[in-house]
Amino acid sequence: MSFFTGLRCSLCHEPFSATALYVCDKCLGPLEAMYDYDGIRGAVTRELIEARPPNLWRYRELLPIEGRPRTGFHSGWTPLIRADRLARELGLRELYIKDDSVNHPTLSYKDRVVSVAATRAVELGVTIFGCASTGNLGNSVAAHAARLGLHCYVFIPHDLEPGKVTGSAVSGPHVVAIEGNYDDVNRLCTQVGDRYGWGFANINLRAYYAEGAKTLGFEVVEQLGWRFPRHLVSPVAGGTLLPRIGRGFRELRDIGLVGGELPRIHAAQAAGCAPVVHALREGLEHPEPVKPDTIAKSIAIGNPADGYHVLRTVRETGGSGATATDSEILDAVGLLARTEGIFTEPAGGTTLAAAMHLIRDGVIAHDESVVICITGNGYKTADAVGGGLRPPVRLGRSLAEFEAFVAGRHDVHQQVGDA
Ligand SMILES: *Cc1c(COP(=O)(O)O)cnc(C)c1O
Ligand SMILES: [Zn+2]
């Protein structure tokens, strides 16, 4: 049974039917999904959700589809990891990593939003499924399209990391590299969607796509034993994820599955592309577009489609924003791997480095619980960090040569002595 009742304008609240529309024709505001919350309150319990398979469809009553899920049967329900060694480094008492770097099938948070957009695309009869991507979205759209047998077009800026391009191309879509930045790609795809009627996950299907991001927030609450953390730090690119985590928290509270104060939600951006954090600092209602220049390419969006909603969510929850330079980003990628064994891409390093600024500035207090969202996988962008690492020691094959090497290493003697 579906409780999805249609779309409405997120700014002027004008109602719209549940088809592939994406902006309000009255005020140009983005559309958002609506539900019969009274019905959901009567039908959904913690026990019902807990009894379901560990994927994002365990929250299906709060997702905008009419029939059954078509893809994403292993997407979502990523680990929430208590990160005590990292916590000690940061001077925190209770720290968790929400690890979407191991999402299925394409190792980023995008598998959540694409599972929902692709299912809805099938319901709406879309046959050509595409996206404008900074890399991870293309990977996920290509993979889910392959599984569903949809024709697929992935549009990317021409200068993406090779690992990201391969991750899309391997599933057999048409990959179209545009000579321009992400914002140019997005503008072109808007025109293509209008002209040819194709379904673009993050453009004309955005109202459905965005709802998939709520599931990250749902999972954090359930994985904490149905309670809220005090703080959550989220990266911001186009601005889908952060406000939907906030919406997910509010929905769970409104349908009676969790009580208590809503978490403070903080925005993390790279210093080389921080339109939202600048708008927070300057008190603007809408971010001013910037030209991106950062190694965190998956979050290098200078003109965020949902910037307004990010700003509203951060302000309403008492959150804040912080930026990280490219060298801070790389340091944070290394710190996360050395303390917790999690290899994230520069976007994840950005989130951790921004969280460290918020702790140092006293915005996050040492005795308050914190969730840091790690949204992408470092194996896709290994070249971005390789340069700063200790190179392998190269030796011949004899034990004698190894013994000569070990003789100079005090840490090894210590370990052997302890054993
Ligand atoms: C897309 C993406 C984000 C966040 O993007 P939004 O458009 O703000 O939802 C964060 N991290 C990674 C790795 C991503 O690919
Ligand atoms: Zn409107």
Short mmCIF file of C-alpha atoms and ligand atoms in Angstrom, two decimals:
data_model
loop_
_atom_site.label_atom_id
_atom_site.label_comp_id
_atom_site.label_asym_id
_atom_site.label_seq_id
_atom_site.Cartn_x
_atom_site.Cartn_y
_atom_site.Cartn_z
CA MET A 1 0.00 0.00 0.00
CA SER A 2 1.32 3.45 -0.96
CA PHE A 3 0.90 6.60 1.12
CA PHE A 4 2.49 8.80 -1.57
CA THR A 5 -0.13 11.38 -2.55
CA GLY A 6 1.60 13.55 -5.16
CA LEU A 7 3.93 16.51 -5.48
CA ARG A 8 3.77 20.08 -4.30
CA CYS A 9 5.91 23.18 -4.74
CA SER A 10 8.36 23.35 -1.86
CA LEU A 11 8.15 27.17 -1.84
CA CYS A 12 4.53 28.21 -2.57
CA HIS A 13 2.93 24.79 -1.73
CA GLU A 14 0.94 24.65 -4.99
CA PRO A 15 -0.06 20.97 -5.51
CA PHE A 16 1.00 19.02 -8.61
CA SER A 17 0.24 15.54 -9.90
CA ALA A 18 2.85 12.83 -9.39
CA THR A 19 4.40 12.87 -12.85
CA ALA A 20 7.87 13.82 -14.05
CA LEU A 21 7.54 17.55 -13.43
CA TYR A 22 10.31 19.26 -11.60
CA VAL A 23 9.68 22.97 -11.08
CA CYS A 24 6.58 24.90 -10.08
CA ASP A 25 5.13 26.77 -13.05
CA LYS A 26 3.95 29.55 -10.68
CA CYS A 27 7.15 30.42 -8.81
CA LEU A 28 9.83 28.10 -10.31
CA GLY A 29 10.30 26.42 -6.91
CA PRO A 30 11.41 22.77 -6.83
CA LEU A 31 8.68 20.17 -6.28
CA GLU A 32 8.62 17.81 -3.31
CA ALA A 33 6.79 14.57 -2.53
CA MET A 34 3.79 14.52 -0.20
CA TYR A 35 2.40 11.68 1.89
CA ASP A 36 -0.65 10.73 3.90
CA TYR A 37 1.14 11.04 7.24
CA ASP A 38 -1.98 10.18 9.28
CA GLY A 39 -2.20 6.91 7.37
CA ILE A 40 1.50 6.22 7.89
CA ARG A 41 1.23 6.93 11.62
CA GLY A 42 -1.43 4.25 11.93
CA ALA A 43 0.36 1.70 9.75
CA VAL A 44 4.09 1.89 10.49
CA THR A 45 5.79 0.76 13.70
CA ARG A 46 9.42 0.22 14.73
CA GLU A 47 8.77 -3.53 14.82
CA LEU A 48 7.39 -3.56 11.25
CA ILE A 49 10.47 -1.75 9.94
CA GLU A 50 12.92 -3.87 11.95
CA ALA A 51 11.43 -7.08 10.55
CA ARG A 52 12.15 -6.06 6.94
CA PRO A 53 15.25 -6.80 4.82
CA PRO A 54 18.28 -4.55 5.46
CA ASN A 55 17.91 -2.13 2.54
CA LEU A 56 16.47 1.34 2.06
CA TRP A 57 13.03 0.01 1.12
CA ARG A 58 12.41 -0.87 4.77
CA TYR A 59 11.08 2.74 4.92
CA ARG A 60 8.98 2.34 1.77
CA GLU A 61 5.86 4.07 3.17
CA LEU A 62 7.94 7.28 3.30
CA LEU A 63 9.22 6.96 -0.28
CA PRO A 64 7.48 8.31 -3.42
CA ILE A 65 6.57 5.18 -5.35
CA GLU A 66 3.15 3.74 -6.07
CA GLY A 67 3.95 0.06 -6.68
CA ARG A 68 6.79 -2.26 -5.69
CA PRO A 69 10.51 -1.39 -5.62
CA ARG A 70 12.31 -2.34 -8.87
CA THR A 71 15.94 -1.93 -7.88
CA GLY A 72 18.05 -1.13 -4.81
CA PHE A 73 17.45 -4.42 -3.00
CA HIS A 74 20.89 -4.13 -1.43
CA SER A 75 21.18 -0.33 -1.40
CA GLY A 76 21.19 1.54 1.88
CA TRP A 77 21.47 0.03 5.39
CA THR A 78 25.17 0.88 5.34
CA PRO A 79 27.20 0.52 8.55
CA LEU A 80 26.98 3.10 11.34
CA ILE A 81 30.38 2.63 12.93
CA ARG A 82 31.30 3.70 16.45
CA ALA A 83 34.64 5.39 15.76
CA ASP A 84 36.47 5.42 19.10
CA ARG A 85 40.01 5.74 17.77
CA LEU A 86 39.07 8.70 15.59
CA ALA A 87 37.03 10.14 18.46
CA ARG A 88 40.12 10.12 20.67
CA GLU A 89 42.06 12.05 18.00
CA LEU A 90 39.30 14.65 17.79
CA GLY A 91 38.71 14.85 21.54
CA LEU A 92 35.14 13.55 21.29
CA ARG A 93 33.31 11.13 23.56
CA GLU A 94 30.75 9.65 21.15
CA LEU A 95 31.46 9.64 17.41
CA TYR A 96 29.95 7.59 14.60
CA ILE A 97 30.78 7.25 10.92
CA LYS A 98 27.78 6.64 8.66
CA ASP A 99 29.67 4.73 6.00
CA ASP A 100 28.00 5.10 2.59
CA SER A 101 31.38 4.46 0.95
CA VAL A 102 30.31 0.79 0.94
CA ASN A 103 26.83 1.34 -0.47
CA HIS A 104 25.63 -1.17 -3.06
CA PRO A 105 26.21 -1.43 -5.95
CA THR A 106 28.42 1.62 -6.70
CA LEU A 107 30.02 2.62 -3.40
CA SER A 108 28.49 6.03 -2.72
CA TYR A 109 25.43 7.65 -1.19
CA LYS A 110 24.03 8.03 -4.74
CA ASP A 111 22.76 4.42 -4.69
CA ARG A 112 20.03 5.63 -2.31
CA VAL A 113 18.68 8.39 -4.53
CA VAL A 114 19.05 6.41 -7.74
CA SER A 115 17.20 3.35 -6.37
CA VAL A 116 14.18 5.57 -5.81
CA ALA A 117 14.48 7.66 -9.00
CA ALA A 118 14.94 4.56 -11.17
CA THR A 119 11.99 2.76 -9.62
CA ARG A 120 9.82 5.82 -10.14
CA ALA A 121 11.16 6.23 -13.71
CA VAL A 122 9.94 2.70 -14.51
CA GLU A 123 6.54 3.48 -12.98
CA LEU A 124 6.28 6.60 -15.14
CA GLY A 125 7.19 4.70 -18.30
CA VAL A 126 10.57 6.35 -18.84
CA THR A 127 12.72 4.35 -21.27
CA ILE A 128 15.81 6.57 -21.47
CA PHE A 129 17.30 7.20 -18.05
CA GLY A 130 20.16 9.65 -17.53
CA CYS A 131 21.82 12.17 -15.28
CA ALA A 132 24.19 15.12 -15.07
CA SER A 133 26.99 13.85 -12.88
CA THR A 134 30.21 14.71 -11.06
CA GLY A 135 31.03 10.99 -11.18
CA ASN A 136 29.29 8.98 -8.49
CA LEU A 137 25.79 9.70 -9.76
CA GLY A 138 26.76 8.49 -13.23
CA ASN A 139 28.17 5.28 -11.74
CA SER A 140 24.94 4.60 -9.92
CA VAL A 141 22.59 5.60 -12.75
CA ALA A 142 24.51 3.39 -15.20
CA ALA A 143 24.44 0.41 -12.82
CA HIS A 144 20.74 0.65 -11.95
CA ALA A 145 19.81 1.27 -15.60
CA ALA A 146 21.74 -1.86 -16.60
CA ARG A 147 19.84 -3.95 -14.04
CA LEU A 148 16.52 -2.56 -15.21
CA GLY A 149 17.33 -2.82 -18.93
CA LEU A 150 16.87 0.93 -19.49
CA HIS A 151 18.74 2.93 -22.12
CA CYS A 152 21.17 5.18 -20.33
CA TYR A 153 22.99 8.47 -20.94
CA VAL A 154 25.52 9.77 -18.42
CA PHE A 155 26.63 13.39 -18.88
CA ILE A 156 29.85 14.44 -17.12
CA PRO A 157 32.37 17.28 -17.16
CA HIS A 158 35.35 16.34 -19.38
CA ASP A 159 37.93 16.42 -16.55
CA LEU A 160 36.67 13.73 -14.14
CA GLU A 161 38.94 11.17 -12.45
CA PRO A 162 39.49 8.10 -14.69
CA GLY A 163 38.14 5.78 -11.98
CA LYS A 164 34.82 7.62 -12.04
CA VAL A 165 34.56 7.49 -15.83
CA THR A 166 35.32 3.76 -15.91
CA GLY A 167 32.79 3.16 -13.14
CA SER A 168 30.06 4.49 -15.43
CA ALA A 169 31.30 3.16 -18.77
CA VAL A 170 31.60 -0.43 -17.57
CA SER A 171 27.80 -0.78 -17.34
CA GLY A 172 27.44 0.19 -20.99
CA PRO A 173 25.69 3.59 -21.02
CA HIS A 174 26.48 6.36 -23.46
CA VAL A 175 28.93 8.51 -21.52
CA VAL A 176 28.91 12.08 -22.82
CA ALA A 177 31.81 14.26 -21.64
CA ILE A 178 31.05 17.96 -21.98
CA GLU A 179 33.70 20.63 -22.37
CA GLY A 180 32.65 22.63 -19.37
CA ASN A 181 32.14 22.27 -15.61
CA TYR A 182 29.31 20.48 -13.82
CA ASP A 183 27.06 23.52 -13.90
CA ASP A 184 27.38 23.67 -17.70
CA VAL A 185 26.56 19.95 -17.90
CA ASN A 186 23.50 20.42 -15.72
CA ARG A 187 22.19 23.29 -17.84
CA LEU A 188 22.57 21.22 -21.02
CA CYS A 189 20.79 18.23 -19.47
CA THR A 190 17.85 20.42 -18.44
CA GLN A 191 17.48 21.39 -22.10
CA VAL A 192 17.85 17.78 -23.28
CA GLY A 193 15.19 16.60 -20.82
CA ASP A 194 12.77 19.26 -22.04
CA ARG A 195 13.50 18.63 -25.71
CA TYR A 196 13.53 14.80 -25.79
CA GLY A 197 11.46 13.83 -22.75
CA TRP A 198 14.22 11.68 -21.24
CA GLY A 199 14.17 11.00 -17.51
CA PHE A 200 17.12 12.64 -15.74
CA ALA A 201 17.50 11.31 -12.19
CA ASN A 202 18.64 14.60 -10.70
CA ILE A 203 16.73 17.01 -12.97
CA ASN A 204 13.18 16.18 -14.06
CA LEU A 205 12.98 13.20 -11.68
CA ARG A 206 14.58 15.18 -8.87
CA ALA A 207 11.50 15.20 -6.62
CA TYR A 208 11.72 11.38 -6.42
CA TYR A 209 15.51 11.19 -6.40
CA ALA A 210 15.76 13.58 -3.46
CA GLU A 211 13.46 11.49 -1.29
CA GLY A 212 15.90 8.57 -1.45
CA ALA A 213 18.38 10.67 0.52
CA LYS A 214 16.05 10.72 3.56
CA THR A 215 16.87 7.06 4.14
CA LEU A 216 20.36 7.97 5.37
CA GLY A 217 18.73 9.92 8.20
CA PHE A 218 16.20 7.16 8.91
CA GLU A 219 19.00 4.62 9.21
CA VAL A 220 21.07 6.76 11.58
CA VAL A 221 18.11 7.00 13.97
CA GLU A 222 17.26 3.29 13.78
CA GLN A 223 20.91 2.22 14.09
CA LEU A 224 21.32 4.37 17.21
CA GLY A 225 18.44 2.44 18.77
CA TRP A 226 15.71 4.90 17.70
CA ARG A 227 17.31 8.04 19.03
CA PHE A 228 18.79 11.20 17.51
CA PRO A 229 22.46 12.14 17.67
CA ARG A 230 23.17 15.69 18.88
CA HIS A 231 25.08 16.65 15.70
CA LEU A 232 25.33 15.41 12.14
CA VAL A 233 27.87 16.68 9.60
CA SER A 234 26.97 16.29 5.91
CA PRO A 235 28.80 17.26 2.74
CA VAL A 236 26.99 19.62 0.37
CA ALA A 237 27.22 19.55 -3.43
CA GLY A 238 23.92 20.12 -5.27
CA GLY A 239 22.24 20.19 -1.86
CA THR A 240 20.07 17.09 -2.07
CA LEU A 241 21.42 15.13 0.87
CA LEU A 242 21.61 17.59 3.75
CA PRO A 243 18.03 18.94 3.75
CA ARG A 244 16.59 15.44 3.19
CA ILE A 245 18.42 14.07 6.20
CA GLY A 246 16.69 16.87 8.11
CA ARG A 247 13.34 16.06 6.52
CA GLY A 248 13.81 12.38 7.38
CA PHE A 249 14.48 13.22 11.03
CA ARG A 250 11.34 15.37 11.21
CA GLU A 251 9.20 12.72 9.56
CA LEU A 252 10.28 10.00 12.00
CA ARG A 253 9.49 12.31 14.90
CA ASP A 254 6.13 13.38 13.41
CA ILE A 255 4.95 9.80 12.88
CA GLY A 256 5.93 8.96 16.45
CA LEU A 257 8.89 6.61 15.89
CA VAL A 258 11.43 8.75 17.76
CA GLY A 259 11.29 11.56 20.33
CA GLY A 260 13.63 14.27 21.55
CA GLU A 261 15.37 17.27 20.11
CA LEU A 262 16.21 17.30 16.38
CA PRO A 263 19.96 17.07 15.66
CA ARG A 264 21.95 20.12 14.65
CA ILE A 265 22.89 19.56 11.00
CA HIS A 266 26.16 21.08 9.76
CA ALA A 267 27.28 21.67 6.15
CA ALA A 268 30.76 20.70 4.92
CA GLN A 269 32.23 22.10 1.70
CA ALA A 270 35.64 22.36 0.08
CA ALA A 271 37.20 25.80 0.40
CA GLY A 272 37.49 25.81 -3.41
CA CYS A 273 33.73 25.42 -3.83
CA ALA A 274 31.79 26.70 -0.85
CA PRO A 275 28.78 28.73 -2.02
CA VAL A 276 26.60 27.41 0.82
CA VAL A 277 29.08 28.03 3.63
CA HIS A 278 29.70 31.56 2.31
CA ALA A 279 25.95 32.21 2.24
CA LEU A 280 25.68 31.00 5.86
CA ARG A 281 28.45 33.35 6.93
CA GLU A 282 27.05 36.30 5.02
CA GLY A 283 23.43 35.75 6.03
CA LEU A 284 22.18 35.22 2.46
CA GLU A 285 18.95 33.38 1.67
CA HIS A 286 20.28 31.98 -1.62
CA PRO A 287 23.91 31.00 -2.30
CA GLU A 288 25.81 33.04 -4.87
CA PRO A 289 27.25 30.77 -7.61
CA VAL A 290 31.02 30.22 -7.62
CA LYS A 291 33.51 28.64 -10.05
CA PRO A 292 34.70 25.38 -8.45
CA ASP A 293 38.41 24.71 -7.92
CA THR A 294 39.04 21.74 -5.62
CA ILE A 295 40.28 18.15 -5.61
CA ALA A 296 36.91 17.15 -4.11
CA LYS A 297 35.39 16.84 -7.58
CA SER A 298 32.30 14.88 -6.62
CA ILE A 299 31.11 17.86 -4.55
CA ALA A 300 32.39 20.57 -6.91
CA ILE A 301 29.03 22.16 -7.73
CA GLY A 302 29.19 25.93 -7.85
CA ASN A 303 25.47 26.57 -8.29
CA PRO A 304 23.63 24.13 -6.00
CA ALA A 305 20.06 23.39 -7.14
CA ASP A 306 18.91 22.95 -3.54
CA GLY A 307 21.10 25.59 -1.94
CA TYR A 308 18.11 27.42 -0.51
CA HIS A 309 16.91 24.27 1.27
CA VAL A 310 20.35 23.55 2.67
CA LEU A 311 20.54 27.02 4.18
CA ARG A 312 17.08 26.72 5.67
CA THR A 313 17.76 23.32 7.21
CA VAL A 314 21.10 24.34 8.71
CA ARG A 315 19.58 27.49 10.22
CA GLU A 316 16.40 25.80 11.50
CA THR A 317 18.34 23.05 13.25
CA GLY A 318 20.89 25.39 14.83
CA GLY A 319 23.62 24.01 12.59
CA SER A 320 26.61 25.68 11.06
CA GLY A 321 29.04 25.32 8.16
CA ALA A 322 32.76 24.86 7.66
CA THR A 323 35.19 24.54 4.77
CA ALA A 324 38.38 22.55 4.24
CA THR A 325 41.35 23.32 2.01
CA ASP A 326 42.65 20.68 -0.39
CA SER A 327 45.54 19.84 1.92
CA GLU A 328 43.23 19.54 4.94
CA ILE A 329 41.01 17.27 2.84
CA LEU A 330 43.90 14.94 2.01
CA ASP A 331 45.09 14.91 5.64
CA ALA A 332 41.58 13.95 6.75
CA VAL A 333 41.36 11.13 4.19
CA GLY A 334 44.57 9.76 5.71
CA LEU A 335 43.42 10.26 9.30
CA LEU A 336 40.17 8.36 8.71
CA ALA A 337 42.02 5.47 7.10
CA ARG A 338 44.73 5.34 9.81
CA THR A 339 42.30 5.46 12.72
CA GLU A 340 39.30 3.51 11.43
CA GLY A 341 40.47 1.71 8.29
CA ILE A 342 37.94 3.49 6.07
CA PHE A 343 39.24 4.76 2.72
CA THR A 344 37.10 7.63 1.50
CA GLU A 345 37.37 9.92 -1.50
CA PRO A 346 38.14 13.64 -1.10
CA ALA A 347 34.44 14.40 -0.46
CA GLY A 348 34.66 12.29 2.70
CA GLY A 349 37.89 13.99 3.68
CA THR A 350 36.10 17.31 3.29
CA THR A 351 33.36 16.25 5.70
CA LEU A 352 35.78 15.03 8.34
CA ALA A 353 38.06 18.06 8.01
CA ALA A 354 35.06 20.41 8.29
CA ALA A 355 33.87 18.52 11.38
CA MET A 356 37.32 19.04 12.92
CA HIS A 357 36.97 22.80 12.38
CA LEU A 358 33.56 22.76 14.07
CA ILE A 359 35.02 20.92 17.07
CA ARG A 360 38.00 23.27 17.31
CA ASP A 361 35.70 26.29 17.10
CA GLY A 362 33.49 24.94 19.90
CA VAL A 363 30.40 24.58 17.69
CA ILE A 364 30.45 20.85 18.50
CA ALA A 365 31.17 20.25 22.20
CA HIS A 366 33.40 17.39 23.31
CA ASP A 367 30.72 15.53 25.25
CA GLU A 368 28.01 15.62 22.54
CA SER A 369 27.25 12.76 20.13
CA VAL A 370 28.27 13.30 16.50
CA VAL A 371 27.58 11.47 13.23
CA ILE A 372 29.88 12.19 10.28
CA CYS A 373 28.51 11.14 6.86
CA ILE A 374 31.15 9.49 4.67
CA THR A 375 29.52 9.47 1.25
CA GLY A 376 32.04 8.13 -1.27
CA ASN A 377 34.79 5.52 -1.68
CA GLY A 378 38.50 6.27 -1.94
CA TYR A 379 39.29 3.39 -4.28
CA LYS A 380 37.62 5.34 -7.11
CA THR A 381 39.96 8.29 -6.67
CA ALA A 382 43.12 6.57 -5.44
CA ASP A 383 45.34 8.89 -7.50
CA ALA A 384 44.13 11.89 -5.53
CA VAL A 385 45.82 10.66 -2.33
CA GLY A 386 48.60 8.36 -3.56
CA GLY A 387 51.26 11.07 -3.68
CA GLY A 388 51.32 11.82 0.04
CA LEU A 389 51.75 8.24 1.26
CA ARG A 390 54.80 6.32 2.45
CA PRO A 391 55.95 4.34 -0.62
CA PRO A 392 56.36 0.54 -0.35
CA VAL A 393 59.81 -0.67 0.77
CA ARG A 394 61.41 -2.56 -2.10
CA LEU A 395 63.55 -5.59 -1.18
CA GLY A 396 65.03 -8.70 -2.81
CA ARG A 397 63.66 -12.14 -2.12
CA SER A 398 66.12 -13.34 0.55
CA LEU A 399 65.39 -13.50 4.28
CA ALA A 400 68.83 -11.98 4.85
CA GLU A 401 67.83 -8.83 3.03
CA PHE A 402 64.63 -8.61 5.07
CA GLU A 403 66.59 -9.11 8.29
CA ALA A 404 68.89 -6.27 7.34
CA PHE A 405 65.87 -4.06 6.77
CA VAL A 406 64.22 -5.07 10.05
CA ALA A 407 67.38 -4.55 12.05
CA GLY A 408 66.92 -0.82 11.76
CA ARG A 409 63.27 -0.82 12.82
CA HIS A 410 62.57 -0.38 16.52
CA ASP A 411 58.80 -0.81 16.19
CA VAL A 412 59.24 -4.36 14.92
CA HIS A 413 61.58 -5.35 17.77
CA GLN A 414 59.06 -4.01 20.21
CA GLN A 415 56.23 -6.08 18.65
CA VAL A 416 58.27 -9.28 18.49
CA GLY A 417 59.34 -8.84 22.10
CA ASP A 418 55.71 -8.41 23.19
CA ALA A 419 54.48 -11.51 21.39
C1 LIG B 1 26.78 13.64 -4.69
C2 LIG B 1 27.69 13.51 -3.54
C3 LIG B 1 27.51 14.22 -2.33
C4 LIG B 1 26.41 15.19 -1.99
O1 LIG B 1 25.70 15.70 -2.99
P1 LIG B 1 24.35 16.53 -2.87
O2 LIG B 1 24.12 16.93 -4.27
O3 LIG B 1 24.60 17.70 -1.98
O4 LIG B 1 23.33 15.63 -2.34
C5 LIG B 1 28.40 14.01 -1.32
N1 LIG B 1 29.42 13.16 -1.44
C6 LIG B 1 29.63 12.45 -2.55
C7 LIG B 1 30.79 11.52 -2.60
C8 LIG B 1 28.77 12.59 -3.64
O5 LIG B 1 29.01 11.87 -4.74
ZN ZN B 2 5.65 27.44 -6.41
#
